[in-house]
Amino acid sequence: MWKLISKKSFTNLSLLFDFLELSEKQKSLFLNKSSFPLLLPFRLANKIKKRSVTDPLLLQFVPTKFEQVKKRGFCLDPLQEQIFCKRNLIKKYPKRALLLSPSCCMHCRFCFRRHLPTPFPSFQEELEEIRKDSSLQEVILSGGDPLSLSNDPLQHLLLSLEKIPHIRRLRIHTRFPIGIPERIDASFLSILGELKKPLFFVLHANHPKEFDEDLFFFLRKIQGLNIPLLAQTVLLKGINDNVQTLIELYETLIDEKIFPYYLHKLDPIHGSSHFHLSQQTERKLVEALKQQLPGYGMPKFVQEIAGKKSKTILG
Ligand code: SF4
């Protein structure tokens, strides 16, 4: 079902522009071609306000001409992940390893892995490497998006990881349900239900417009398996850089018992400088959030700095 739905995603800009009823002048703000092409699930496109070029969903997923701006400090691999990456496996922090998945449900314009090579389709060598490295305790399935894998390979991967004695915990980081919540189908739920070791499910959400009852309906099924749900967000100029939006985002998550985990400072990836906020603005926003959110609902404001052994907590 979800695969059929994903076939309806927009990959063609002019079809999307017609769907959004943009004028010629509005269309001229966007890039006709990008090395990181348009990929936008229909349900997200359907939430974008018609005849508008300021919608927070449109700006997160559709390439604008601002991506051509070159800014000092913005580069292709700001976290220097390629140094730590062997095929689909990244080991940069102690005890944890990250497995990259081959594709995503949508292409986010600020993605810090947008310029990295496409991951390999199989995980055999990575599993072998994880088996050999007994210092590892946790494996994180991350972007691309692990939910872009079909249920059979995903089941094989999760069960293989779970069988490794030194792996104590698993984590799934995903943005997929925001675009296609039907991905959380019965078979996926039964795979999760089979796992004996703790699994944490981390949803990437940036704006309350990404939420709706369908999404929470499917996420509650994961919660029904006693799997903790967490959320991470990227702080983005023009998308969620105001207190009201962030409070609405976090209060909705808290009401759904999804715990705000990280608020990420934008990684300086080439083509994303228009999303960059000044340190002063970031600080003001974080301070305002601290005043209004309960302690358990306040995410850590963090930055990843290349070469550091953990994330840097900024607030
Ligand atoms: S879903 Fe995640 S990995 Fe995929 S493009 Fe968006 S931010 Fe990048």
PDB file of C-alpha atoms and ligand atoms in Angstrom:
ATOM      1  CA  MET A   1       0.000   0.000   0.000  1.00  0.00           C
ATOM      2  CA  TRP A   2       2.679   2.528   1.068  1.00  0.00           C
ATOM      3  CA  LYS A   3       4.711   1.738  -2.030  1.00  0.00           C
ATOM      4  CA  LEU A   4       1.745   2.583  -4.231  1.00  0.00           C
ATOM      5  CA  ILE A   5       1.245   5.809  -2.299  1.00  0.00           C
ATOM      6  CA  SER A   6       4.927   6.690  -2.716  1.00  0.00           C
ATOM      7  CA  LYS A   7       4.526   6.404  -6.503  1.00  0.00           C
ATOM      8  CA  LYS A   8       2.230   9.420  -6.354  1.00  0.00           C
ATOM      9  CA  SER A   9       4.983  11.632  -4.875  1.00  0.00           C
ATOM     10  CA  PHE A  10       5.901  14.730  -6.838  1.00  0.00           C
ATOM     11  CA  THR A  11       9.257  14.502  -8.618  1.00  0.00           C
ATOM     12  CA  ASN A  12       8.467  16.964 -11.378  1.00  0.00           C
ATOM     13  CA  LEU A  13       8.611  20.655 -10.545  1.00  0.00           C
ATOM     14  CA  SER A  14       6.307  21.913 -13.239  1.00  0.00           C
ATOM     15  CA  LEU A  15       3.583  19.439 -12.271  1.00  0.00           C
ATOM     16  CA  LEU A  16       3.965  20.565  -8.657  1.00  0.00           C
ATOM     17  CA  PHE A  17       3.826  24.234  -9.642  1.00  0.00           C
ATOM     18  CA  ASP A  18       0.616  23.636 -11.598  1.00  0.00           C
ATOM     19  CA  PHE A  19      -0.830  21.735  -8.645  1.00  0.00           C
ATOM     20  CA  LEU A  20       0.058  24.647  -6.346  1.00  0.00           C
ATOM     21  CA  GLU A  21      -1.293  27.166  -8.888  1.00  0.00           C
ATOM     22  CA  LEU A  22       1.876  29.272  -8.805  1.00  0.00           C
ATOM     23  CA  SER A  23       2.197  32.295 -11.109  1.00  0.00           C
ATOM     24  CA  GLU A  24       5.107  32.638 -13.557  1.00  0.00           C
ATOM     25  CA  LYS A  25       6.669  35.210 -11.245  1.00  0.00           C
ATOM     26  CA  GLN A  26       6.413  32.856  -8.257  1.00  0.00           C
ATOM     27  CA  LYS A  27       7.866  29.950 -10.269  1.00  0.00           C
ATOM     28  CA  SER A  28      10.940  32.029 -11.085  1.00  0.00           C
ATOM     29  CA  LEU A  29      12.006  31.867  -7.404  1.00  0.00           C
ATOM     30  CA  PHE A  30      12.743  28.159  -7.730  1.00  0.00           C
ATOM     31  CA  LEU A  31      15.558  26.138  -9.277  1.00  0.00           C
ATOM     32  CA  ASN A  32      14.586  24.187 -12.380  1.00  0.00           C
ATOM     33  CA  LYS A  33      17.188  21.515 -11.732  1.00  0.00           C
ATOM     34  CA  SER A  34      19.069  20.338  -8.683  1.00  0.00           C
ATOM     35  CA  SER A  35      21.560  17.531  -8.026  1.00  0.00           C
ATOM     36  CA  PHE A  36      19.297  16.720  -5.049  1.00  0.00           C
ATOM     37  CA  PRO A  37      16.023  16.468  -6.976  1.00  0.00           C
ATOM     38  CA  LEU A  38      12.510  17.194  -5.849  1.00  0.00           C
ATOM     39  CA  LEU A  39      10.836  14.370  -3.938  1.00  0.00           C
ATOM     40  CA  LEU A  40       7.621  15.295  -2.159  1.00  0.00           C
ATOM     41  CA  PRO A  41       4.834  12.930  -1.063  1.00  0.00           C
ATOM     42  CA  PHE A  42       1.411  13.925  -2.311  1.00  0.00           C
ATOM     43  CA  ARG A  43      -0.057  14.364   1.178  1.00  0.00           C
ATOM     44  CA  LEU A  44       2.580  16.970   2.056  1.00  0.00           C
ATOM     45  CA  ALA A  45       2.070  18.762  -1.265  1.00  0.00           C
ATOM     46  CA  ASN A  46      -1.644  18.724  -0.566  1.00  0.00           C
ATOM     47  CA  LYS A  47      -1.073  20.600   2.715  1.00  0.00           C
ATOM     48  CA  ILE A  48       0.834  23.448   1.028  1.00  0.00           C
ATOM     49  CA  LYS A  49      -1.136  26.642   0.710  1.00  0.00           C
ATOM     50  CA  LYS A  50      -2.066  27.312  -2.925  1.00  0.00           C
ATOM     51  CA  ARG A  51      -0.589  30.362  -4.713  1.00  0.00           C
ATOM     52  CA  SER A  52       1.879  30.903  -1.870  1.00  0.00           C
ATOM     53  CA  VAL A  53       5.679  30.830  -1.884  1.00  0.00           C
ATOM     54  CA  THR A  54       6.158  31.206   1.857  1.00  0.00           C
ATOM     55  CA  ASP A  55       4.542  28.000   3.036  1.00  0.00           C
ATOM     56  CA  PRO A  56       6.852  26.185   5.519  1.00  0.00           C
ATOM     57  CA  LEU A  57       6.333  22.854   3.764  1.00  0.00           C
ATOM     58  CA  LEU A  58       7.035  24.264   0.315  1.00  0.00           C
ATOM     59  CA  LEU A  59      10.268  25.869   1.517  1.00  0.00           C
ATOM     60  CA  GLN A  60      11.485  22.723   3.262  1.00  0.00           C
ATOM     61  CA  PHE A  61      11.097  20.514   0.223  1.00  0.00           C
ATOM     62  CA  VAL A  62      11.225  22.566  -2.984  1.00  0.00           C
ATOM     63  CA  PRO A  63      14.601  23.874  -4.237  1.00  0.00           C
ATOM     64  CA  THR A  64      14.786  27.665  -4.326  1.00  0.00           C
ATOM     65  CA  LYS A  65      17.395  29.772  -6.107  1.00  0.00           C
ATOM     66  CA  PHE A  66      18.885  30.567  -2.678  1.00  0.00           C
ATOM     67  CA  GLU A  67      20.531  27.139  -2.887  1.00  0.00           C
ATOM     68  CA  GLN A  68      22.975  28.623  -5.397  1.00  0.00           C
ATOM     69  CA  VAL A  69      24.325  31.100  -2.847  1.00  0.00           C
ATOM     70  CA  LYS A  70      27.857  30.248  -1.777  1.00  0.00           C
ATOM     71  CA  LYS A  71      28.572  31.174   1.811  1.00  0.00           C
ATOM     72  CA  ARG A  72      31.812  30.880   3.725  1.00  0.00           C
ATOM     73  CA  GLY A  73      31.786  27.922   6.095  1.00  0.00           C
ATOM     74  CA  PHE A  74      29.081  26.068   4.133  1.00  0.00           C
ATOM     75  CA  CYS A  75      30.445  22.960   2.387  1.00  0.00           C
ATOM     76  CA  LEU A  76      29.540  19.532   0.989  1.00  0.00           C
ATOM     77  CA  ASP A  77      30.351  17.437   4.080  1.00  0.00           C
ATOM     78  CA  PRO A  78      30.314  19.794   7.086  1.00  0.00           C
ATOM     79  CA  LEU A  79      30.410  16.945   9.611  1.00  0.00           C
ATOM     80  CA  GLN A  80      33.261  15.188   7.755  1.00  0.00           C
ATOM     81  CA  GLU A  81      31.256  11.983   7.908  1.00  0.00           C
ATOM     82  CA  GLN A  82      33.074  10.506   4.946  1.00  0.00           C
ATOM     83  CA  ILE A  83      36.150  10.107   7.154  1.00  0.00           C
ATOM     84  CA  PHE A  84      34.172   7.912   9.558  1.00  0.00           C
ATOM     85  CA  CYS A  85      32.046   6.177   6.943  1.00  0.00           C
ATOM     86  CA  LYS A  86      32.791   2.670   5.664  1.00  0.00           C
ATOM     87  CA  ARG A  87      30.152   1.661   3.139  1.00  0.00           C
ATOM     88  CA  ASN A  88      26.860   2.233   5.054  1.00  0.00           C
ATOM     89  CA  LEU A  89      28.406   2.300   8.532  1.00  0.00           C
ATOM     90  CA  ILE A  90      29.468   5.406  10.422  1.00  0.00           C
ATOM     91  CA  LYS A  91      31.338   5.071  13.703  1.00  0.00           C
ATOM     92  CA  LYS A  92      32.061   8.488  15.113  1.00  0.00           C
ATOM     93  CA  TYR A  93      30.854   8.289  18.720  1.00  0.00           C
ATOM     94  CA  PRO A  94      31.943   5.703  21.311  1.00  0.00           C
ATOM     95  CA  LYS A  95      29.654   2.683  21.799  1.00  0.00           C
ATOM     96  CA  ARG A  96      27.297   3.722  18.983  1.00  0.00           C
ATOM     97  CA  ALA A  97      27.266   3.080  15.262  1.00  0.00           C
ATOM     98  CA  LEU A  98      25.046   4.519  12.587  1.00  0.00           C
ATOM     99  CA  LEU A  99      23.715   2.547   9.626  1.00  0.00           C
ATOM    100  CA  LEU A 100      22.750   4.616   6.586  1.00  0.00           C
ATOM    101  CA  SER A 101      19.743   3.604   4.514  1.00  0.00           C
ATOM    102  CA  PRO A 102      19.555   3.949   0.762  1.00  0.00           C
ATOM    103  CA  SER A 103      16.758   6.457   0.233  1.00  0.00           C
ATOM    104  CA  CYS A 104      14.146   8.774   1.740  1.00  0.00           C
ATOM    105  CA  CYS A 105      10.451   9.477   1.452  1.00  0.00           C
ATOM    106  CA  MET A 106      11.084  13.167   0.790  1.00  0.00           C
ATOM    107  CA  HIS A 107      14.095  15.344   0.011  1.00  0.00           C
ATOM    108  CA  CYS A 108      14.627  18.021   2.655  1.00  0.00           C
ATOM    109  CA  ARG A 109      16.579  20.967   1.297  1.00  0.00           C
ATOM    110  CA  PHE A 110      18.669  21.360   4.483  1.00  0.00           C
ATOM    111  CA  CYS A 111      19.704  17.684   4.684  1.00  0.00           C
ATOM    112  CA  PHE A 112      23.334  17.408   5.771  1.00  0.00           C
ATOM    113  CA  ARG A 113      23.749  14.158   3.850  1.00  0.00           C
ATOM    114  CA  ARG A 114      22.351  15.515   0.585  1.00  0.00           C
ATOM    115  CA  HIS A 115      25.765  15.598  -1.099  1.00  0.00           C
ATOM    116  CA  LEU A 116      27.052  12.251   0.228  1.00  0.00           C
ATOM    117  CA  PRO A 117      27.235   9.240  -2.117  1.00  0.00           C
ATOM    118  CA  THR A 118      24.146   7.022  -2.244  1.00  0.00           C
ATOM    119  CA  PRO A 119      24.483   4.221   0.344  1.00  0.00           C
ATOM    120  CA  PHE A 120      25.056   0.611  -0.766  1.00  0.00           C
ATOM    121  CA  PRO A 121      21.964  -1.577  -1.121  1.00  0.00           C
ATOM    122  CA  SER A 122      23.077  -4.363   1.236  1.00  0.00           C
ATOM    123  CA  PHE A 123      24.221  -4.452   4.867  1.00  0.00           C
ATOM    124  CA  GLN A 124      26.198  -7.735   4.997  1.00  0.00           C
ATOM    125  CA  GLU A 125      29.635  -6.170   5.423  1.00  0.00           C
ATOM    126  CA  GLU A 126      28.311  -3.661   7.940  1.00  0.00           C
ATOM    127  CA  LEU A 127      26.720  -6.426  10.033  1.00  0.00           C
ATOM    128  CA  GLU A 128      30.027  -8.280  10.023  1.00  0.00           C
ATOM    129  CA  GLU A 129      31.862  -5.154  11.157  1.00  0.00           C
ATOM    130  CA  ILE A 130      29.335  -4.603  13.984  1.00  0.00           C
ATOM    131  CA  ARG A 131      29.695  -8.265  15.058  1.00  0.00           C
ATOM    132  CA  LYS A 132      33.465  -7.862  15.240  1.00  0.00           C
ATOM    133  CA  ASP A 133      33.403  -4.630  17.265  1.00  0.00           C
ATOM    134  CA  SER A 134      32.394  -5.540  20.800  1.00  0.00           C
ATOM    135  CA  SER A 135      32.769  -1.923  21.962  1.00  0.00           C
ATOM    136  CA  LEU A 136      29.454  -1.159  20.232  1.00  0.00           C
ATOM    137  CA  GLN A 137      26.272  -1.221  22.331  1.00  0.00           C
ATOM    138  CA  GLU A 138      23.744   0.631  20.207  1.00  0.00           C
ATOM    139  CA  VAL A 139      22.992   0.762  16.486  1.00  0.00           C
ATOM    140  CA  ILE A 140      21.088   3.666  15.000  1.00  0.00           C
ATOM    141  CA  LEU A 141      19.294   3.167  11.698  1.00  0.00           C
ATOM    142  CA  SER A 142      19.281   6.587  10.148  1.00  0.00           C
ATOM    143  CA  GLY A 143      19.193   8.805   7.057  1.00  0.00           C
ATOM    144  CA  GLY A 144      18.512   8.184   4.251  1.00  0.00           C
ATOM    145  CA  ASP A 145      15.497   6.780   5.957  1.00  0.00           C
ATOM    146  CA  PRO A 146      15.383   3.209   7.312  1.00  0.00           C
ATOM    147  CA  LEU A 147      11.649   3.061   6.657  1.00  0.00           C
ATOM    148  CA  SER A 148      12.418   3.335   2.946  1.00  0.00           C
ATOM    149  CA  LEU A 149      13.563  -0.304   3.197  1.00  0.00           C
ATOM    150  CA  SER A 150      10.894  -2.909   2.498  1.00  0.00           C
ATOM    151  CA  ASN A 151       9.680  -4.917   5.461  1.00  0.00           C
ATOM    152  CA  ASP A 152      11.650  -8.101   4.605  1.00  0.00           C
ATOM    153  CA  PRO A 153      15.132  -6.521   4.472  1.00  0.00           C
ATOM    154  CA  LEU A 154      14.264  -4.324   7.437  1.00  0.00           C
ATOM    155  CA  GLN A 155      13.212  -7.366   9.456  1.00  0.00           C
ATOM    156  CA  HIS A 156      16.390  -9.198   8.476  1.00  0.00           C
ATOM    157  CA  LEU A 157      18.489  -6.215   9.484  1.00  0.00           C
ATOM    158  CA  LEU A 158      16.805  -5.642  12.853  1.00  0.00           C
ATOM    159  CA  LEU A 159      16.795  -9.327  13.805  1.00  0.00           C
ATOM    160  CA  SER A 160      20.430  -9.734  12.755  1.00  0.00           C
ATOM    161  CA  LEU A 161      21.410  -6.745  14.868  1.00  0.00           C
ATOM    162  CA  GLU A 162      19.410  -8.009  17.802  1.00  0.00           C
ATOM    163  CA  LYS A 163      21.221 -11.361  17.678  1.00  0.00           C
ATOM    164  CA  ILE A 164      24.607  -9.694  18.202  1.00  0.00           C
ATOM    165  CA  PRO A 165      25.243 -10.236  21.930  1.00  0.00           C
ATOM    166  CA  HIS A 166      27.005  -6.908  22.610  1.00  0.00           C
ATOM    167  CA  ILE A 167      24.256  -4.838  20.958  1.00  0.00           C
ATOM    168  CA  ARG A 168      21.967  -3.797  23.797  1.00  0.00           C
ATOM    169  CA  ARG A 169      19.710  -1.243  22.103  1.00  0.00           C
ATOM    170  CA  LEU A 170      18.439  -0.262  18.670  1.00  0.00           C
ATOM    171  CA  ARG A 171      17.231   3.057  17.423  1.00  0.00           C
ATOM    172  CA  ILE A 172      15.261   4.094  14.322  1.00  0.00           C
ATOM    173  CA  HIS A 173      15.515   7.696  13.142  1.00  0.00           C
ATOM    174  CA  THR A 174      12.900   8.502  10.543  1.00  0.00           C
ATOM    175  CA  ARG A 175      10.969  11.252   8.809  1.00  0.00           C
ATOM    176  CA  PHE A 176       9.019   8.814   6.640  1.00  0.00           C
ATOM    177  CA  PRO A 177       5.705   8.834   8.601  1.00  0.00           C
ATOM    178  CA  ILE A 178       5.441  12.603   8.118  1.00  0.00           C
ATOM    179  CA  GLY A 179       5.186  11.962   4.355  1.00  0.00           C
ATOM    180  CA  ILE A 180       3.516   8.539   4.255  1.00  0.00           C
ATOM    181  CA  PRO A 181       2.151   7.465   7.666  1.00  0.00           C
ATOM    182  CA  GLU A 182       0.725   4.306   6.053  1.00  0.00           C
ATOM    183  CA  ARG A 183       4.344   3.037   6.075  1.00  0.00           C
ATOM    184  CA  ILE A 184       3.580   1.932   9.630  1.00  0.00           C
ATOM    185  CA  ASP A 185       1.667  -1.079   8.329  1.00  0.00           C
ATOM    186  CA  ALA A 186       0.678  -4.297  10.102  1.00  0.00           C
ATOM    187  CA  SER A 187       3.760  -6.140   8.918  1.00  0.00           C
ATOM    188  CA  PHE A 188       6.120  -3.388  10.098  1.00  0.00           C
ATOM    189  CA  LEU A 189       4.369  -3.348  13.477  1.00  0.00           C
ATOM    190  CA  SER A 190       4.716  -7.106  13.820  1.00  0.00           C
ATOM    191  CA  ILE A 191       8.473  -6.804  13.071  1.00  0.00           C
ATOM    192  CA  LEU A 192       8.809  -4.232  15.845  1.00  0.00           C
ATOM    193  CA  GLY A 193       6.678  -6.380  18.148  1.00  0.00           C
ATOM    194  CA  GLU A 194       9.071  -9.338  17.646  1.00  0.00           C
ATOM    195  CA  LEU A 195      12.096  -7.473  18.990  1.00  0.00           C
ATOM    196  CA  LYS A 196      13.271  -8.401  22.466  1.00  0.00           C
ATOM    197  CA  LYS A 197      15.876  -5.696  22.938  1.00  0.00           C
ATOM    198  CA  PRO A 198      14.860  -2.081  23.602  1.00  0.00           C
ATOM    199  CA  LEU A 199      14.081  -0.030  20.523  1.00  0.00           C
ATOM    200  CA  PHE A 200      13.691   3.758  20.447  1.00  0.00           C
ATOM    201  CA  PHE A 201      11.760   5.385  17.608  1.00  0.00           C
ATOM    202  CA  VAL A 202      12.845   8.946  16.800  1.00  0.00           C
ATOM    203  CA  LEU A 203      10.638  11.053  14.530  1.00  0.00           C
ATOM    204  CA  HIS A 204      12.102  14.017  12.634  1.00  0.00           C
ATOM    205  CA  ALA A 205       9.516  16.857  12.623  1.00  0.00           C
ATOM    206  CA  ASN A 206      10.129  20.568  12.045  1.00  0.00           C
ATOM    207  CA  HIS A 207       6.766  22.281  11.800  1.00  0.00           C
ATOM    208  CA  PRO A 208       3.269  21.675  13.259  1.00  0.00           C
ATOM    209  CA  LYS A 209       1.884  21.676   9.715  1.00  0.00           C
ATOM    210  CA  GLU A 210       3.571  18.300   9.293  1.00  0.00           C
ATOM    211  CA  PHE A 211       1.207  16.856  11.914  1.00  0.00           C
ATOM    212  CA  ASP A 212      -2.307  15.520  11.519  1.00  0.00           C
ATOM    213  CA  GLU A 213      -4.620  12.904  12.940  1.00  0.00           C
ATOM    214  CA  ASP A 214      -3.540  10.228  10.389  1.00  0.00           C
ATOM    215  CA  LEU A 215       0.076  10.564  11.443  1.00  0.00           C
ATOM    216  CA  PHE A 216      -0.721  10.253  15.145  1.00  0.00           C
ATOM    217  CA  PHE A 217      -3.121   7.376  14.491  1.00  0.00           C
ATOM    218  CA  PHE A 218      -0.218   5.316  13.099  1.00  0.00           C
ATOM    219  CA  LEU A 219       2.364   6.530  15.635  1.00  0.00           C
ATOM    220  CA  ARG A 220       0.074   5.491  18.490  1.00  0.00           C
ATOM    221  CA  LYS A 221       0.249   1.926  17.138  1.00  0.00           C
ATOM    222  CA  ILE A 222       4.007   2.004  17.736  1.00  0.00           C
ATOM    223  CA  GLN A 223       3.430   3.389  21.225  1.00  0.00           C
ATOM    224  CA  GLY A 224       0.976   0.518  21.730  1.00  0.00           C
ATOM    225  CA  LEU A 225       3.984  -1.824  21.500  1.00  0.00           C
ATOM    226  CA  ASN A 226       5.593  -0.005  24.444  1.00  0.00           C
ATOM    227  CA  ILE A 227       8.200   1.547  22.175  1.00  0.00           C
ATOM    228  CA  PRO A 228       9.230   5.041  23.339  1.00  0.00           C
ATOM    229  CA  LEU A 229       8.739   7.801  20.784  1.00  0.00           C
ATOM    230  CA  LEU A 230      11.112  10.769  20.684  1.00  0.00           C
ATOM    231  CA  ALA A 231      11.315  13.704  18.289  1.00  0.00           C
ATOM    232  CA  GLN A 232      14.100  15.732  16.772  1.00  0.00           C
ATOM    233  CA  THR A 233      13.864  19.043  14.958  1.00  0.00           C
ATOM    234  CA  VAL A 234      16.162  21.274  12.947  1.00  0.00           C
ATOM    235  CA  LEU A 235      15.946  24.996  13.700  1.00  0.00           C
ATOM    236  CA  LEU A 236      15.395  26.682  10.332  1.00  0.00           C
ATOM    237  CA  LYS A 237      15.094  30.322   9.319  1.00  0.00           C
ATOM    238  CA  GLY A 238      11.802  30.993   7.563  1.00  0.00           C
ATOM    239  CA  ILE A 239      10.328  27.667   8.717  1.00  0.00           C
ATOM    240  CA  ASN A 240      10.188  27.406  12.502  1.00  0.00           C
ATOM    241  CA  ASP A 241      12.212  30.395  13.758  1.00  0.00           C
ATOM    242  CA  ASN A 242       9.491  31.841  15.956  1.00  0.00           C
ATOM    243  CA  VAL A 243       8.387  30.979  19.466  1.00  0.00           C
ATOM    244  CA  GLN A 244       4.748  30.419  18.598  1.00  0.00           C
ATOM    245  CA  THR A 245       5.536  27.786  15.940  1.00  0.00           C
ATOM    246  CA  LEU A 246       8.023  25.951  18.143  1.00  0.00           C
ATOM    247  CA  ILE A 247       5.685  25.955  21.133  1.00  0.00           C
ATOM    248  CA  GLU A 248       2.856  24.582  19.006  1.00  0.00           C
ATOM    249  CA  LEU A 249       5.219  21.912  17.633  1.00  0.00           C
ATOM    250  CA  TYR A 250       6.424  20.825  21.062  1.00  0.00           C
ATOM    251  CA  GLU A 251       3.109  21.030  22.883  1.00  0.00           C
ATOM    252  CA  THR A 252       1.499  18.866  20.206  1.00  0.00           C
ATOM    253  CA  LEU A 253       4.307  16.333  20.549  1.00  0.00           C
ATOM    254  CA  ILE A 254       4.055  16.317  24.341  1.00  0.00           C
ATOM    255  CA  ASP A 255       0.279  15.837  24.178  1.00  0.00           C
ATOM    256  CA  GLU A 256       0.962  12.775  22.015  1.00  0.00           C
ATOM    257  CA  LYS A 257       3.530  11.515  24.550  1.00  0.00           C
ATOM    258  CA  ILE A 258       6.335  11.985  22.027  1.00  0.00           C
ATOM    259  CA  PHE A 259       9.313  13.409  23.868  1.00  0.00           C
ATOM    260  CA  PRO A 260      11.261  16.291  22.308  1.00  0.00           C
ATOM    261  CA  TYR A 261      14.825  14.992  22.206  1.00  0.00           C
ATOM    262  CA  TYR A 262      17.067  17.257  20.132  1.00  0.00           C
ATOM    263  CA  LEU A 263      16.646  20.684  18.577  1.00  0.00           C
ATOM    264  CA  HIS A 264      19.512  20.781  16.086  1.00  0.00           C
ATOM    265  CA  LYS A 265      21.406  23.833  14.980  1.00  0.00           C
ATOM    266  CA  LEU A 266      21.511  23.816  11.175  1.00  0.00           C
ATOM    267  CA  ASP A 267      24.533  21.963   9.811  1.00  0.00           C
ATOM    268  CA  PRO A 268      26.361  24.223   7.359  1.00  0.00           C
ATOM    269  CA  ILE A 269      25.726  22.193   4.241  1.00  0.00           C
ATOM    270  CA  HIS A 270      26.327  23.862   0.895  1.00  0.00           C
ATOM    271  CA  GLY A 271      23.022  25.197  -0.504  1.00  0.00           C
ATOM    272  CA  SER A 272      21.332  25.706   2.856  1.00  0.00           C
ATOM    273  CA  SER A 273      22.692  29.070   4.035  1.00  0.00           C
ATOM    274  CA  HIS A 274      19.249  30.704   3.604  1.00  0.00           C
ATOM    275  CA  PHE A 275      18.058  28.571   6.546  1.00  0.00           C
ATOM    276  CA  HIS A 276      20.846  29.834   8.796  1.00  0.00           C
ATOM    277  CA  LEU A 277      19.979  31.847  11.944  1.00  0.00           C
ATOM    278  CA  SER A 278      22.193  34.169  13.943  1.00  0.00           C
ATOM    279  CA  GLN A 279      23.443  32.881  17.297  1.00  0.00           C
ATOM    280  CA  GLN A 280      21.575  35.706  18.993  1.00  0.00           C
ATOM    281  CA  THR A 281      18.247  34.645  17.460  1.00  0.00           C
ATOM    282  CA  GLU A 282      18.904  31.007  18.331  1.00  0.00           C
ATOM    283  CA  ARG A 283      19.627  31.920  21.956  1.00  0.00           C
ATOM    284  CA  LYS A 284      16.493  34.066  22.243  1.00  0.00           C
ATOM    285  CA  LEU A 285      14.325  31.276  20.874  1.00  0.00           C
ATOM    286  CA  VAL A 286      15.803  28.644  23.164  1.00  0.00           C
ATOM    287  CA  GLU A 287      15.423  30.877  26.235  1.00  0.00           C
ATOM    288  CA  ALA A 288      11.768  31.558  25.339  1.00  0.00           C
ATOM    289  CA  LEU A 289      11.144  27.829  24.942  1.00  0.00           C
ATOM    290  CA  LYS A 290      12.681  27.114  28.346  1.00  0.00           C
ATOM    291  CA  GLN A 291      10.259  29.550  29.961  1.00  0.00           C
ATOM    292  CA  GLN A 292       7.181  28.032  28.370  1.00  0.00           C
ATOM    293  CA  LEU A 293       7.819  24.293  28.142  1.00  0.00           C
ATOM    294  CA  PRO A 294       7.838  21.824  31.022  1.00  0.00           C
ATOM    295  CA  GLY A 295      11.321  20.445  31.713  1.00  0.00           C
ATOM    296  CA  TYR A 296      10.474  17.014  30.262  1.00  0.00           C
ATOM    297  CA  GLY A 297       9.227  18.677  27.064  1.00  0.00           C
ATOM    298  CA  MET A 298      12.272  20.866  26.468  1.00  0.00           C
ATOM    299  CA  PRO A 299      14.625  19.462  23.809  1.00  0.00           C
ATOM    300  CA  LYS A 300      18.393  19.844  24.104  1.00  0.00           C
ATOM    301  CA  PHE A 301      19.636  22.470  21.668  1.00  0.00           C
ATOM    302  CA  VAL A 302      22.650  20.811  20.066  1.00  0.00           C
ATOM    303  CA  GLN A 303      25.240  21.177  17.374  1.00  0.00           C
ATOM    304  CA  GLU A 304      27.306  18.497  15.722  1.00  0.00           C
ATOM    305  CA  ILE A 305      30.891  19.562  15.343  1.00  0.00           C
ATOM    306  CA  ALA A 306      33.117  17.525  13.045  1.00  0.00           C
ATOM    307  CA  GLY A 307      35.657  15.458  14.943  1.00  0.00           C
ATOM    308  CA  LYS A 308      33.954  15.777  18.377  1.00  0.00           C
ATOM    309  CA  LYS A 309      33.102  12.582  20.254  1.00  0.00           C
ATOM    310  CA  SER A 310      29.581  13.712  21.134  1.00  0.00           C
ATOM    311  CA  LYS A 311      27.081  16.409  20.253  1.00  0.00           C
ATOM    312  CA  THR A 312      27.761  19.851  21.730  1.00  0.00           C
ATOM    313  CA  ILE A 313      24.933  21.072  23.944  1.00  0.00           C
ATOM    314  CA  LEU A 314      24.284  24.763  23.294  1.00  0.00           C
ATOM    315  CA  GLY A 315      21.231  25.236  25.481  1.00  0.00           C
TER     316      GLY A 315
HETATM  317  S1  SF4 B   1      14.383  12.578   5.453  1.00  0.00           S
HETATM  318 FE1  SF4 B   1      16.243  12.928   6.667  1.00  0.00          FE
HETATM  319  S2  SF4 B   1      17.882  11.952   5.498  1.00  0.00           S
HETATM  320 FE2  SF4 B   1      16.134  12.176   4.103  1.00  0.00          FE
HETATM  321  S3  SF4 B   1      16.449  14.111   3.064  1.00  0.00           S
HETATM  322 FE3  SF4 B   1      15.200  14.553   4.863  1.00  0.00          FE
HETATM  323  S4  SF4 B   1      16.664  15.108   6.446  1.00  0.00           S
HETATM  324 FE4  SF4 B   1      17.825  14.056   4.838  1.00  0.00          FE
END
